[in-house]
Short mmCIF file of N, CA and C in Angstrom, two decimals:
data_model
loop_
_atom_site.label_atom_id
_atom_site.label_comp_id
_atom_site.label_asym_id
_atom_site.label_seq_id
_atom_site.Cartn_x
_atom_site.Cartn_y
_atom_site.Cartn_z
N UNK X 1 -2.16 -4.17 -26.34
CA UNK X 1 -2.32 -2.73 -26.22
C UNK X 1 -1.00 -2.07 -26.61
N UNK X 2 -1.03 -1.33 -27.34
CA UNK X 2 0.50 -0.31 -27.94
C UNK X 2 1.04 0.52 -26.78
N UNK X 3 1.43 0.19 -26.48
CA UNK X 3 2.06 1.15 -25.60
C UNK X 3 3.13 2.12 -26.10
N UNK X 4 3.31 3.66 -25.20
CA UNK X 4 4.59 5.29 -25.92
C UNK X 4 5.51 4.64 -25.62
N UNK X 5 6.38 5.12 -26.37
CA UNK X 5 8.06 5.23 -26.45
C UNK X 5 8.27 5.15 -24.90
N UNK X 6 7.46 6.07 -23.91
CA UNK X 6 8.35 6.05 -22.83
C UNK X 6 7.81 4.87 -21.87
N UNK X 7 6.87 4.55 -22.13
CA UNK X 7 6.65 3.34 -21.62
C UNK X 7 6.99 2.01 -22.03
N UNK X 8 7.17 1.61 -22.93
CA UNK X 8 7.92 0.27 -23.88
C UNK X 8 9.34 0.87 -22.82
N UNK X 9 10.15 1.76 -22.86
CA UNK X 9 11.24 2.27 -22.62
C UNK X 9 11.63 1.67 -20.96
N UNK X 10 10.39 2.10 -20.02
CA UNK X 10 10.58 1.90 -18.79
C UNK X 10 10.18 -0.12 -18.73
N UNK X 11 9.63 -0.15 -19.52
CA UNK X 11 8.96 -2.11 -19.53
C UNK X 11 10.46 -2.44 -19.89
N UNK X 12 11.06 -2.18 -20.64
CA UNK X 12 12.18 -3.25 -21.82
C UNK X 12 11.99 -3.56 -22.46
N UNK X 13 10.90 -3.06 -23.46
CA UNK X 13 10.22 -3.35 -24.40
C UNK X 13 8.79 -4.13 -24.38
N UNK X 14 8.55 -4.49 -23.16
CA UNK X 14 7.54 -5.67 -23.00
C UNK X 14 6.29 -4.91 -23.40
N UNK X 15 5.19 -5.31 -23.66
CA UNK X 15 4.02 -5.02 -23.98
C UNK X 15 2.89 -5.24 -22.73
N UNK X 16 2.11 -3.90 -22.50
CA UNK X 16 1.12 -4.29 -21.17
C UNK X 16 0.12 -4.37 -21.97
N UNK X 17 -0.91 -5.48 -20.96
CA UNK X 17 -1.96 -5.78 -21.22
C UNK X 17 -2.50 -4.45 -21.04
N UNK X 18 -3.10 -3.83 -20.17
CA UNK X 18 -3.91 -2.98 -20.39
C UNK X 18 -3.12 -1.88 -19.12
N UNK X 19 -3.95 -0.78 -19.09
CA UNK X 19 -3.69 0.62 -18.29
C UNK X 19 -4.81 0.30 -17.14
N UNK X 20 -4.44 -0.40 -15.89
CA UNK X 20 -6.24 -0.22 -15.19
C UNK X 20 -6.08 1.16 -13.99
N UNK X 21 -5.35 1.90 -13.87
CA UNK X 21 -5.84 3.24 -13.22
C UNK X 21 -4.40 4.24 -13.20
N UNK X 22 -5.27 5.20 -14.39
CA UNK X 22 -4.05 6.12 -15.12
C UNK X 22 -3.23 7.09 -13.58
N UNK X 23 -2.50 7.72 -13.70
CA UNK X 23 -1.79 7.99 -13.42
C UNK X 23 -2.83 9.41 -12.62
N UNK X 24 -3.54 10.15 -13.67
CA UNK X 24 -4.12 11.14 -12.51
C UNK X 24 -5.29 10.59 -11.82
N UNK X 25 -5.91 9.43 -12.32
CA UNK X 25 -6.69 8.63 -11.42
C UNK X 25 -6.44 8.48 -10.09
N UNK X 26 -5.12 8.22 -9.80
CA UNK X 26 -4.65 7.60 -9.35
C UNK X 26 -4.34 9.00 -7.84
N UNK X 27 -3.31 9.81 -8.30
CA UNK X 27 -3.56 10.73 -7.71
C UNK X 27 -4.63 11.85 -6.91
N UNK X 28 -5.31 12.01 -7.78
CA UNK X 28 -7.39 12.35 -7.36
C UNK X 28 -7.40 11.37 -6.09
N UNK X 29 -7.27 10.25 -6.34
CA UNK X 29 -7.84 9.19 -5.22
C UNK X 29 -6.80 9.37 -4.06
N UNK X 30 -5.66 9.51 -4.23
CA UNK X 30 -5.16 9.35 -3.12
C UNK X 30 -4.96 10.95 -2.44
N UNK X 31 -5.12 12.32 -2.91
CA UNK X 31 -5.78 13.01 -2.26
C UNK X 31 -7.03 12.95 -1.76
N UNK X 32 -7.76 12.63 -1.85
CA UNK X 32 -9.03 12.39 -1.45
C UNK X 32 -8.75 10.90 -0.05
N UNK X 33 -8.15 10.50 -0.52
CA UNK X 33 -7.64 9.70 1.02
C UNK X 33 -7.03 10.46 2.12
N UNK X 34 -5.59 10.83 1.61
CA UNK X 34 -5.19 11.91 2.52
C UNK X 34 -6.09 12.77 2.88
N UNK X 35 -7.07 13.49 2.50
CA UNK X 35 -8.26 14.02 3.11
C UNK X 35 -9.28 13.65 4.13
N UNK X 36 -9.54 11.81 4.23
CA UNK X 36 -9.93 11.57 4.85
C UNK X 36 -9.25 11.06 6.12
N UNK X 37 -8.22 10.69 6.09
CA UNK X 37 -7.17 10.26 6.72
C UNK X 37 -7.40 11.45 7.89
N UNK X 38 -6.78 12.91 7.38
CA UNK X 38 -6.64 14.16 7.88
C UNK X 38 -7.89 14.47 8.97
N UNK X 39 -9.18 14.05 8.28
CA UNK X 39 -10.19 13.81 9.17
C UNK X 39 -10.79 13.38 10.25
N UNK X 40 -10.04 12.31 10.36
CA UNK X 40 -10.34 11.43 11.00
C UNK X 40 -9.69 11.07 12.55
N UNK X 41 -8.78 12.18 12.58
CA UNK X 41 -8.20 11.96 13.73
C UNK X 41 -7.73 12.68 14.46
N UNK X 42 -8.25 13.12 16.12
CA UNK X 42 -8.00 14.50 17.00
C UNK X 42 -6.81 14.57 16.73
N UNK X 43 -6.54 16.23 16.09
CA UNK X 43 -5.38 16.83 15.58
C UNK X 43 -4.29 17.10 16.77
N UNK X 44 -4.66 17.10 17.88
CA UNK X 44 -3.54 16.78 19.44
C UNK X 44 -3.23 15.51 19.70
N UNK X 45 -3.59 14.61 18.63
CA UNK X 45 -2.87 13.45 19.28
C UNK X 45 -1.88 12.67 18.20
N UNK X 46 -0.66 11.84 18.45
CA UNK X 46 -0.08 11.38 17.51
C UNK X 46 -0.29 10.70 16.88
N UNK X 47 0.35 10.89 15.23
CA UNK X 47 -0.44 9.30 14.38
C UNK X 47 1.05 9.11 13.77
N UNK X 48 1.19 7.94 13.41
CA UNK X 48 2.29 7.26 12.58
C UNK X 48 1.72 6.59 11.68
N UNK X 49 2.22 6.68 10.44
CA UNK X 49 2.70 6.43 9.69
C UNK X 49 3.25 5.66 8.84
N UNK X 50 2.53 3.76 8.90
CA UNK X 50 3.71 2.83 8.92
C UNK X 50 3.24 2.34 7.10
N UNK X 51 4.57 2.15 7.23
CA UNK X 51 4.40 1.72 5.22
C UNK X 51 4.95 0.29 5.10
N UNK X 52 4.32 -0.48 4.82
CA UNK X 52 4.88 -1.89 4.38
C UNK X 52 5.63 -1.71 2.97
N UNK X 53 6.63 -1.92 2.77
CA UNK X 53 7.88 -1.67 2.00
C UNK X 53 8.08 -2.99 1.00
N UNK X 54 8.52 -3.10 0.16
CA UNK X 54 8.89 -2.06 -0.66
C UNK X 54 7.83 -1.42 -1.61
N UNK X 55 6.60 -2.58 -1.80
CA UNK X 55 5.73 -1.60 -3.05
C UNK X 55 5.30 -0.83 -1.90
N UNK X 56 4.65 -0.17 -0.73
CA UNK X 56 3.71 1.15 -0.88
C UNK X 56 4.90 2.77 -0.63
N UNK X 57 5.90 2.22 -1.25
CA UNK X 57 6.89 3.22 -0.85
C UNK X 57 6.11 4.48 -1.55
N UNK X 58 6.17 4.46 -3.05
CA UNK X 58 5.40 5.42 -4.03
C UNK X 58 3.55 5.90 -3.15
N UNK X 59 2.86 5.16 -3.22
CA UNK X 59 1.99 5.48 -2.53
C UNK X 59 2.15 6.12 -1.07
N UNK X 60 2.88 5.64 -0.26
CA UNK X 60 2.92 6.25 0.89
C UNK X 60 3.55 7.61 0.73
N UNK X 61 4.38 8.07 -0.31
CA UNK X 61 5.07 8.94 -0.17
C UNK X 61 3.98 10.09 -0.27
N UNK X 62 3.28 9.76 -1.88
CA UNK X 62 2.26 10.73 -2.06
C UNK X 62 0.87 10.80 -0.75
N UNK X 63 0.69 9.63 -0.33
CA UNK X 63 -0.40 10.26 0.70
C UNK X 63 -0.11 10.79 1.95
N UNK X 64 1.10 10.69 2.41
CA UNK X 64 1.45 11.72 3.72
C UNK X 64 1.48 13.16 3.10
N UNK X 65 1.73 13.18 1.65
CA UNK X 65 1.95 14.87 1.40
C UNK X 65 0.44 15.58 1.54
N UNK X 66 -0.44 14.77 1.29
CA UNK X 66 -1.91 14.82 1.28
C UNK X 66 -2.58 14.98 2.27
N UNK X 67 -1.94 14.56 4.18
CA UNK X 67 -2.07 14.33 5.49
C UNK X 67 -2.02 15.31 5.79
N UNK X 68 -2.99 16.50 5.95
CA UNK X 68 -2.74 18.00 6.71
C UNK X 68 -2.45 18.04 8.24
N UNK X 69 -1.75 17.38 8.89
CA UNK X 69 -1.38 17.30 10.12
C UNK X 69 -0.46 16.70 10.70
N UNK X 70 0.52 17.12 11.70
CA UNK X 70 1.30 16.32 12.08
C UNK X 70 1.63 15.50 12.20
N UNK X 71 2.56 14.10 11.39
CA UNK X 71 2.49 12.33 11.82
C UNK X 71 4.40 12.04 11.71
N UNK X 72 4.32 10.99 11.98
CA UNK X 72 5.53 10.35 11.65
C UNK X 72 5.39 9.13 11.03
N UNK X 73 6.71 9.10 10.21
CA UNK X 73 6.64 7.98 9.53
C UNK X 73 7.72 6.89 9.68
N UNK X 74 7.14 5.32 9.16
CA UNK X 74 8.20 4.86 9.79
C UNK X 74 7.70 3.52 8.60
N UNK X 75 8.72 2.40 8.50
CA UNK X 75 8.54 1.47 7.62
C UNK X 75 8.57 0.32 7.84
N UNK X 76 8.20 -0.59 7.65
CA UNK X 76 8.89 -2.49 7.76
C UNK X 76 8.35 -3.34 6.80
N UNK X 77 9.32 -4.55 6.79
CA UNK X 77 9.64 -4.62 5.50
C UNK X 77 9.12 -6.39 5.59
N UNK X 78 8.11 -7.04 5.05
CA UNK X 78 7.53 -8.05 4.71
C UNK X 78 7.62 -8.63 3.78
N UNK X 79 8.10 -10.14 3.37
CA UNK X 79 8.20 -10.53 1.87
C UNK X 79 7.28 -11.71 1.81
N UNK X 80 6.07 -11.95 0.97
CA UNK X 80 5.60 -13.50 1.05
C UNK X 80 5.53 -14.05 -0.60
N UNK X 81 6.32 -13.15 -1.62
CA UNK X 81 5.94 -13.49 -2.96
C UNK X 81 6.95 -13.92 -3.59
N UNK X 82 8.65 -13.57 -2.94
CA UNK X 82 9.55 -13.94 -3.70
C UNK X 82 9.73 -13.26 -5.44
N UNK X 83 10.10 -14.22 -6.28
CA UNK X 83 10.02 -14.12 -7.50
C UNK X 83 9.02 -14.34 -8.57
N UNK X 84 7.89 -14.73 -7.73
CA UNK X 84 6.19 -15.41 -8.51
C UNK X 84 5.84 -13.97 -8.46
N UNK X 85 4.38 -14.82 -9.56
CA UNK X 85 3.15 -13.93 -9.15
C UNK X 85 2.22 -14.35 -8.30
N UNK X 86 2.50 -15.17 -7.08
CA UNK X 86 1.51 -15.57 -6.38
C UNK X 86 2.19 -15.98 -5.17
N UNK X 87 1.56 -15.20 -4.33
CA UNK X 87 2.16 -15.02 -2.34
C UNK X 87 2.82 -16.85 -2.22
N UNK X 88 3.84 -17.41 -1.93
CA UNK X 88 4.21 -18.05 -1.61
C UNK X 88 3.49 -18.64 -0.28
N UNK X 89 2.98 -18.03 0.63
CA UNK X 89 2.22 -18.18 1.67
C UNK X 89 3.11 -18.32 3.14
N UNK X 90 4.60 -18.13 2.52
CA UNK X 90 5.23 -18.19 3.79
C UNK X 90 5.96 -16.32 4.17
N UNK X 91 5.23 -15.83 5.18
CA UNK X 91 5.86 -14.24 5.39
C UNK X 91 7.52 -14.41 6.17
N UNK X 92 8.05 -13.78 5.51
CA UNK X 92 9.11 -13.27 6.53
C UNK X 92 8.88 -11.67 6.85
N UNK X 93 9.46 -11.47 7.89
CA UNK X 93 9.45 -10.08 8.59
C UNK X 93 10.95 -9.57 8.44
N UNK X 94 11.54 -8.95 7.47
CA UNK X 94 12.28 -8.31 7.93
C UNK X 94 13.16 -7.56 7.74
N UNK X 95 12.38 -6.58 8.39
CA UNK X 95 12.90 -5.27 8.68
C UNK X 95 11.82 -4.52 9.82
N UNK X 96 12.03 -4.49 11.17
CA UNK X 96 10.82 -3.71 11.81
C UNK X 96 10.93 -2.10 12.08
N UNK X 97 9.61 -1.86 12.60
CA UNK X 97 10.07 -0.55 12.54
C UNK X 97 10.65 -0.02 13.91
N UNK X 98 11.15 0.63 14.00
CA UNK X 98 11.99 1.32 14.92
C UNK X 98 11.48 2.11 15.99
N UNK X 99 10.39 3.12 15.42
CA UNK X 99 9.10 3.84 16.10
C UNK X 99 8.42 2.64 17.47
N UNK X 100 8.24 3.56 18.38
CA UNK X 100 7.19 2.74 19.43
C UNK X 100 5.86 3.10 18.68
N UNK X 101 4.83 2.18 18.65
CA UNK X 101 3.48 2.23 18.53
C UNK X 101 2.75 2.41 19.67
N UNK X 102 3.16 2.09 21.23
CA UNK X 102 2.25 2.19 22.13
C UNK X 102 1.25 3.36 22.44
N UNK X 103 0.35 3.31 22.33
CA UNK X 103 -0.21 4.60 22.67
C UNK X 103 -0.57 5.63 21.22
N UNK X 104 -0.53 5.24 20.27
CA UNK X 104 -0.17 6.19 19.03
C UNK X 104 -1.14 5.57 18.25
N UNK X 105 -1.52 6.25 17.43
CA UNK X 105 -2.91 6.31 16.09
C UNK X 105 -1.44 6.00 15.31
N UNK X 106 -1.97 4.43 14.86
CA UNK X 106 -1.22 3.44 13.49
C UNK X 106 -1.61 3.58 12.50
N UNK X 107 -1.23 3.99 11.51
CA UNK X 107 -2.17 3.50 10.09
C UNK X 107 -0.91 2.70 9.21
N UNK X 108 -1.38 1.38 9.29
CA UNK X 108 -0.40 0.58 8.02
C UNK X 108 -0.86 1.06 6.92
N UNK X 109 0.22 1.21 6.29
CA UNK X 109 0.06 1.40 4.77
C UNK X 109 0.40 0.24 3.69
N UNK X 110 -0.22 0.06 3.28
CA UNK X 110 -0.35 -1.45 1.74
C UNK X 110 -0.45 -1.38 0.63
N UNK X 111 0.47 -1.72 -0.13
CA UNK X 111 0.08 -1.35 -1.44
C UNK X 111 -1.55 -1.56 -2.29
N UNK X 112 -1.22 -3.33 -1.66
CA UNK X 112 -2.33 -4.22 -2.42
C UNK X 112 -2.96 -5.45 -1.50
N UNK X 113 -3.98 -5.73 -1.14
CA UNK X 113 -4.35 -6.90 -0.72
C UNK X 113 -4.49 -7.70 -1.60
N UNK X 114 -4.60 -9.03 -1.50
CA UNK X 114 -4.86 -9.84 -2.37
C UNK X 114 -5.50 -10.87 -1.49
N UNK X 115 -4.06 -11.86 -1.34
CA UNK X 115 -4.05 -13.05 -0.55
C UNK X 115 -4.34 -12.84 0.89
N UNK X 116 -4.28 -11.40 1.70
CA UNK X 116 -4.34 -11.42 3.26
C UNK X 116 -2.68 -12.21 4.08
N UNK X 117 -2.32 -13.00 3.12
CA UNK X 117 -1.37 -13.33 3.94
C UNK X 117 -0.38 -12.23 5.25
N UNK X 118 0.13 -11.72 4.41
CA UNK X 118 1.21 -10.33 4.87
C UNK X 118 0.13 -10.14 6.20
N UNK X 119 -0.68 -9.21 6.09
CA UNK X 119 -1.44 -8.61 6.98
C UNK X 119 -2.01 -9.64 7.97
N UNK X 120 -2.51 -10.43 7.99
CA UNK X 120 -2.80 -11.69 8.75
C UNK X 120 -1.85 -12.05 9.80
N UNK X 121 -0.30 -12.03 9.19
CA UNK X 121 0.83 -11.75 9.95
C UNK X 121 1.21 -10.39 10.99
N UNK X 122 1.20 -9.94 10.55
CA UNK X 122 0.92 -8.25 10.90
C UNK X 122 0.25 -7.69 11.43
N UNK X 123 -1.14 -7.72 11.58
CA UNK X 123 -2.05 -7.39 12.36
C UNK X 123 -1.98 -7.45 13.95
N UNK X 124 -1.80 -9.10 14.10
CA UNK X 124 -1.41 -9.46 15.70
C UNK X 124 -0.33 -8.81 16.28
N UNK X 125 0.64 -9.05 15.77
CA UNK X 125 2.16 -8.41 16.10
C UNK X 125 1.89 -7.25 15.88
N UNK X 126 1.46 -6.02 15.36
CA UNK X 126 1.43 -4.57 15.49
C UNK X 126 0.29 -4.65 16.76
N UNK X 127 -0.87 -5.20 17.21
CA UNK X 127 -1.56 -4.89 17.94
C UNK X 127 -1.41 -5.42 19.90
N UNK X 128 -0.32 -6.01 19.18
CA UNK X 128 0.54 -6.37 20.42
C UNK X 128 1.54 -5.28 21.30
N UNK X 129 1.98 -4.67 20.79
CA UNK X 129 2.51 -3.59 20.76
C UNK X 129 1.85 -2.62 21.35
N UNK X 130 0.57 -2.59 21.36
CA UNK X 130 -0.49 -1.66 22.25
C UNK X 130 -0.65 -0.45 21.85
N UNK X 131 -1.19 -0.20 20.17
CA UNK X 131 -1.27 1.26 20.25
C UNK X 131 -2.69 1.69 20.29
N UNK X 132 -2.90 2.92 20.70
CA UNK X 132 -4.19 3.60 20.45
C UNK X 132 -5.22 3.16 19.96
N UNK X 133 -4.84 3.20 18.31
CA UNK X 133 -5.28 2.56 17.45
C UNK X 133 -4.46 1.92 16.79
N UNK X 134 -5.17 1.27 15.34
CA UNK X 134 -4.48 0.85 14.05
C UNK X 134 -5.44 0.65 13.21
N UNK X 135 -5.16 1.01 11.98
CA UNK X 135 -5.90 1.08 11.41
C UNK X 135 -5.19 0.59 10.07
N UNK X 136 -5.61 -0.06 8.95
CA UNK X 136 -5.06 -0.24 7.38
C UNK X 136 -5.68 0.25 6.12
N UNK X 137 -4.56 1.14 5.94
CA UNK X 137 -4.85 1.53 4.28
C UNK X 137 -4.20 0.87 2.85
N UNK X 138 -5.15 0.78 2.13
CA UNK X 138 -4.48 -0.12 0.87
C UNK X 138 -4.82 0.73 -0.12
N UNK X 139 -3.69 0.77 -0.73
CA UNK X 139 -4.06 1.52 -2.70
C UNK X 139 -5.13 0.95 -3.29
N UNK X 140 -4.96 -0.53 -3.18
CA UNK X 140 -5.79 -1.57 -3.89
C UNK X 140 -6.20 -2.61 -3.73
N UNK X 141 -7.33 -3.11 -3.35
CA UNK X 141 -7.83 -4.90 -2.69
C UNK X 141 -8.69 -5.26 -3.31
N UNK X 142 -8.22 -6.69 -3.36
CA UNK X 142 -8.72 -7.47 -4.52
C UNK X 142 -9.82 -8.12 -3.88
N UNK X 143 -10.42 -8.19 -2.60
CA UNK X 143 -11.33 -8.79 -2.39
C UNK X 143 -11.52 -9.87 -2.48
N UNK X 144 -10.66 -10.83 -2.20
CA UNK X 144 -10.15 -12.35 -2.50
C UNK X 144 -9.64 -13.04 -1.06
N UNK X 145 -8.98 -12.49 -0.28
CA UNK X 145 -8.48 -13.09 0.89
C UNK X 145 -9.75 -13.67 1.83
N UNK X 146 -9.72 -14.54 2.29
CA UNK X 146 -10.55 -15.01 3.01
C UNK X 146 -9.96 -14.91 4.29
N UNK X 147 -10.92 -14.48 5.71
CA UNK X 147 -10.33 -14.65 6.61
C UNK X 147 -9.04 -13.46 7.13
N UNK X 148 -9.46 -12.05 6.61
CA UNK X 148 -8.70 -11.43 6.92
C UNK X 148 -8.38 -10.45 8.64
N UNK X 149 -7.65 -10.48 9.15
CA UNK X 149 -7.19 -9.82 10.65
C UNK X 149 -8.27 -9.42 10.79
N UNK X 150 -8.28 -8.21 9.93
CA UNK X 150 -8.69 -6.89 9.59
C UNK X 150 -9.14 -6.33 8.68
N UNK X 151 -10.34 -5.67 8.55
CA UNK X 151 -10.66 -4.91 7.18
C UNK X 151 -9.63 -3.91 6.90
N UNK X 152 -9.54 -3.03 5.58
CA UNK X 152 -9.09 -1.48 5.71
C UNK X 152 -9.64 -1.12 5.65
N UNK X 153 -9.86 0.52 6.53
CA UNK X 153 -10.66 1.00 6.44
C UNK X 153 -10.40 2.21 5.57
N UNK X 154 -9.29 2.69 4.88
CA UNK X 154 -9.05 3.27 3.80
C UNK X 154 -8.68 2.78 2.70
N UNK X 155 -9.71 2.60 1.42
CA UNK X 155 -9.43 1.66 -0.02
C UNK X 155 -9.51 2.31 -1.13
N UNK X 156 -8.53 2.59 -1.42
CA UNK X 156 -7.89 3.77 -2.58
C UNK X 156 -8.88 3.62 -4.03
N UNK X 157 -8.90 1.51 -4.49
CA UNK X 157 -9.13 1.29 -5.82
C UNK X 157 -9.55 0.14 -5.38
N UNK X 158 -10.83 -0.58 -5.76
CA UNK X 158 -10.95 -2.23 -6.05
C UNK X 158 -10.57 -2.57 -7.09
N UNK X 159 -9.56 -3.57 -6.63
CA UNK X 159 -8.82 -4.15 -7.91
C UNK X 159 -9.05 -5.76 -8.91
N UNK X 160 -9.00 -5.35 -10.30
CA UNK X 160 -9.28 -6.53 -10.66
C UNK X 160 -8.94 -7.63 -10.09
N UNK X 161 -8.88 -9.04 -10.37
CA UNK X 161 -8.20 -10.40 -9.92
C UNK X 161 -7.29 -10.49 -11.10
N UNK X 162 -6.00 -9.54 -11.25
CA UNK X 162 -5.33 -9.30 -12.44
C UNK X 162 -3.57 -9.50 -11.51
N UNK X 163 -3.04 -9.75 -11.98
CA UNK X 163 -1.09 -9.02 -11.80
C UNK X 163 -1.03 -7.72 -12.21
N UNK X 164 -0.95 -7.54 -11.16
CA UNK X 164 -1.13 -5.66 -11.61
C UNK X 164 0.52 -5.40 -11.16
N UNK X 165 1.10 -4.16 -11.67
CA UNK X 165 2.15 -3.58 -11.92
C UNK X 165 2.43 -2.07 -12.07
N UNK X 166 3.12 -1.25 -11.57
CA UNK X 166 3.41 0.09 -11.84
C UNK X 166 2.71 0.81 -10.41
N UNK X 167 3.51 1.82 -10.03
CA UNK X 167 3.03 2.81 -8.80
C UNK X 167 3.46 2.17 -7.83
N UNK X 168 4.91 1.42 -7.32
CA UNK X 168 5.31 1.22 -6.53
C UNK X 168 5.26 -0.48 -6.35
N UNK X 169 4.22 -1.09 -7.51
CA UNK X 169 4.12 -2.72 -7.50
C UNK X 169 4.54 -3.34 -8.67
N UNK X 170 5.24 -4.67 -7.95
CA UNK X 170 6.18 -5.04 -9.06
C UNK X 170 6.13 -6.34 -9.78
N UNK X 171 6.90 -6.91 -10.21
CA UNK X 171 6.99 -8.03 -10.90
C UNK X 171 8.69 -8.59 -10.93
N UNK X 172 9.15 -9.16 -9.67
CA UNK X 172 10.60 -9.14 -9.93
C UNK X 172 11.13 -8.10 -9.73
N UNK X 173 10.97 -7.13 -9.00
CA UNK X 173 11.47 -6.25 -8.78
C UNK X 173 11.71 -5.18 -10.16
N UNK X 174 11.07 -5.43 -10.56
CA UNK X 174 10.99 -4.66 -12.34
C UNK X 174 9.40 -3.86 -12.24
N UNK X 175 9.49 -3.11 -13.03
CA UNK X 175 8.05 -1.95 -13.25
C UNK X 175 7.61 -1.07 -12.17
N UNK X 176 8.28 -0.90 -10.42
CA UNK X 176 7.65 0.00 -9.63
C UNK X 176 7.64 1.59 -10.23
N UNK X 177 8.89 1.97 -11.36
CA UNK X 177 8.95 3.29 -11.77
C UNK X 177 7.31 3.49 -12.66
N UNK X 178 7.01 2.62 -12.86
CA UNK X 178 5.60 2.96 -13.89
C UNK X 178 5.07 4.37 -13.07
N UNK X 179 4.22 5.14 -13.86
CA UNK X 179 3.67 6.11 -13.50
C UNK X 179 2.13 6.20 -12.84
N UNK X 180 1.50 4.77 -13.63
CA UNK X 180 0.20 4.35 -13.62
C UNK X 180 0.29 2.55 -13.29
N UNK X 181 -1.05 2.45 -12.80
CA UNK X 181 -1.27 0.65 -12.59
C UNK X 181 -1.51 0.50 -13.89
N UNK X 182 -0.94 -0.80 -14.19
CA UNK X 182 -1.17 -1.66 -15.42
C UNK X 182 -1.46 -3.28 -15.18
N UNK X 183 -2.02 -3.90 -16.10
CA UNK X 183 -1.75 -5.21 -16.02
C UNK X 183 -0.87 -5.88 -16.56
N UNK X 184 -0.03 -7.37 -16.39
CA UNK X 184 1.09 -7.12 -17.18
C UNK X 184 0.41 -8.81 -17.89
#
């Protein structure tokens, strides 16, 4: 696929396989989340905010702007992929978040499911903690994990069984500036 000047520019020249959800796609959907999000939860009570770091940084940013109601936000930081394209299967934790959950409407935020690993981890240990609720939102799930905690119950995009890249997900820490998901 040919890819603009400004995209070859942000790759290093590399060539993407394909574009799988452009850039205002992308946006549409995640207002329309933040909409439901906004919905969904008595406006007197607290919700947080939590973003699994580093890809749903971009996504999380745009769907709290989308959240018509009071929340806080807060982050922690999970690694199970290293330098592959494929979850290593061992999570580390670390970075937690700082915020108490007890008592408080959770919503994790995810870039991508795939493997379930991360969240599998995560699930128990946030629900330990004793909040209100919890609940998980993902940009994108691949519908592949077997055996997951938890469903989400907010799902932005079903995603191919592809390496996807751009909107906050990476490859080596290379491509989160993309504007749009791609395959690489």
């Amino acid at each position: 696929m040919p890819s603009s000047p400004d995209t070859l520019a942000r790759m290093g020249g590399r060539e993407l396989k394909r574009i799988v959800y452009s850039q205002e796609e992308i946006a549409r959907r995640v207002s329309e989340m933040g909409r439901e999000i906004a919905e969904a939860y008595p406006k007197d009570e607290g919700l947080l905010v939590l973003g699994l770091l580093k890809g749903s940084f971009i996504f999380l940013a745009d769907l709290v702007r989308e959240i018509t109601r009071p929340l806080h936000v807060d982050f922690l930081v999970a690694s199970s992929y290293g330098s592959g394209m494929v979850s290593s299967g061992n999570v580390r934790l670390l970075y937690d978040p700082e915020a108490s959950l007890e008592d408080r409407h959770v919503i994790l935020v995810e870039d991508i499911i795939d493997s379930g690993t991360t969240l599998n981890r995560l699930v128990p240990l946030l629900e330990g903690r004793r909040p209100r609720s919890l609940e998980l939102c993902t940009l994108l799930h691949k519908h592949i994990a077997r055996g997951l905690a938890r469903e989400p119950r907010w799902v932005g995009f079903d995603a191919p069984e592809e390496f996807l890249i751009g909107y906050g997900l990476d490859f080596s820490e290379d491509y989160r500036n993309l504007p749009f998901i791609a395959s690489l």
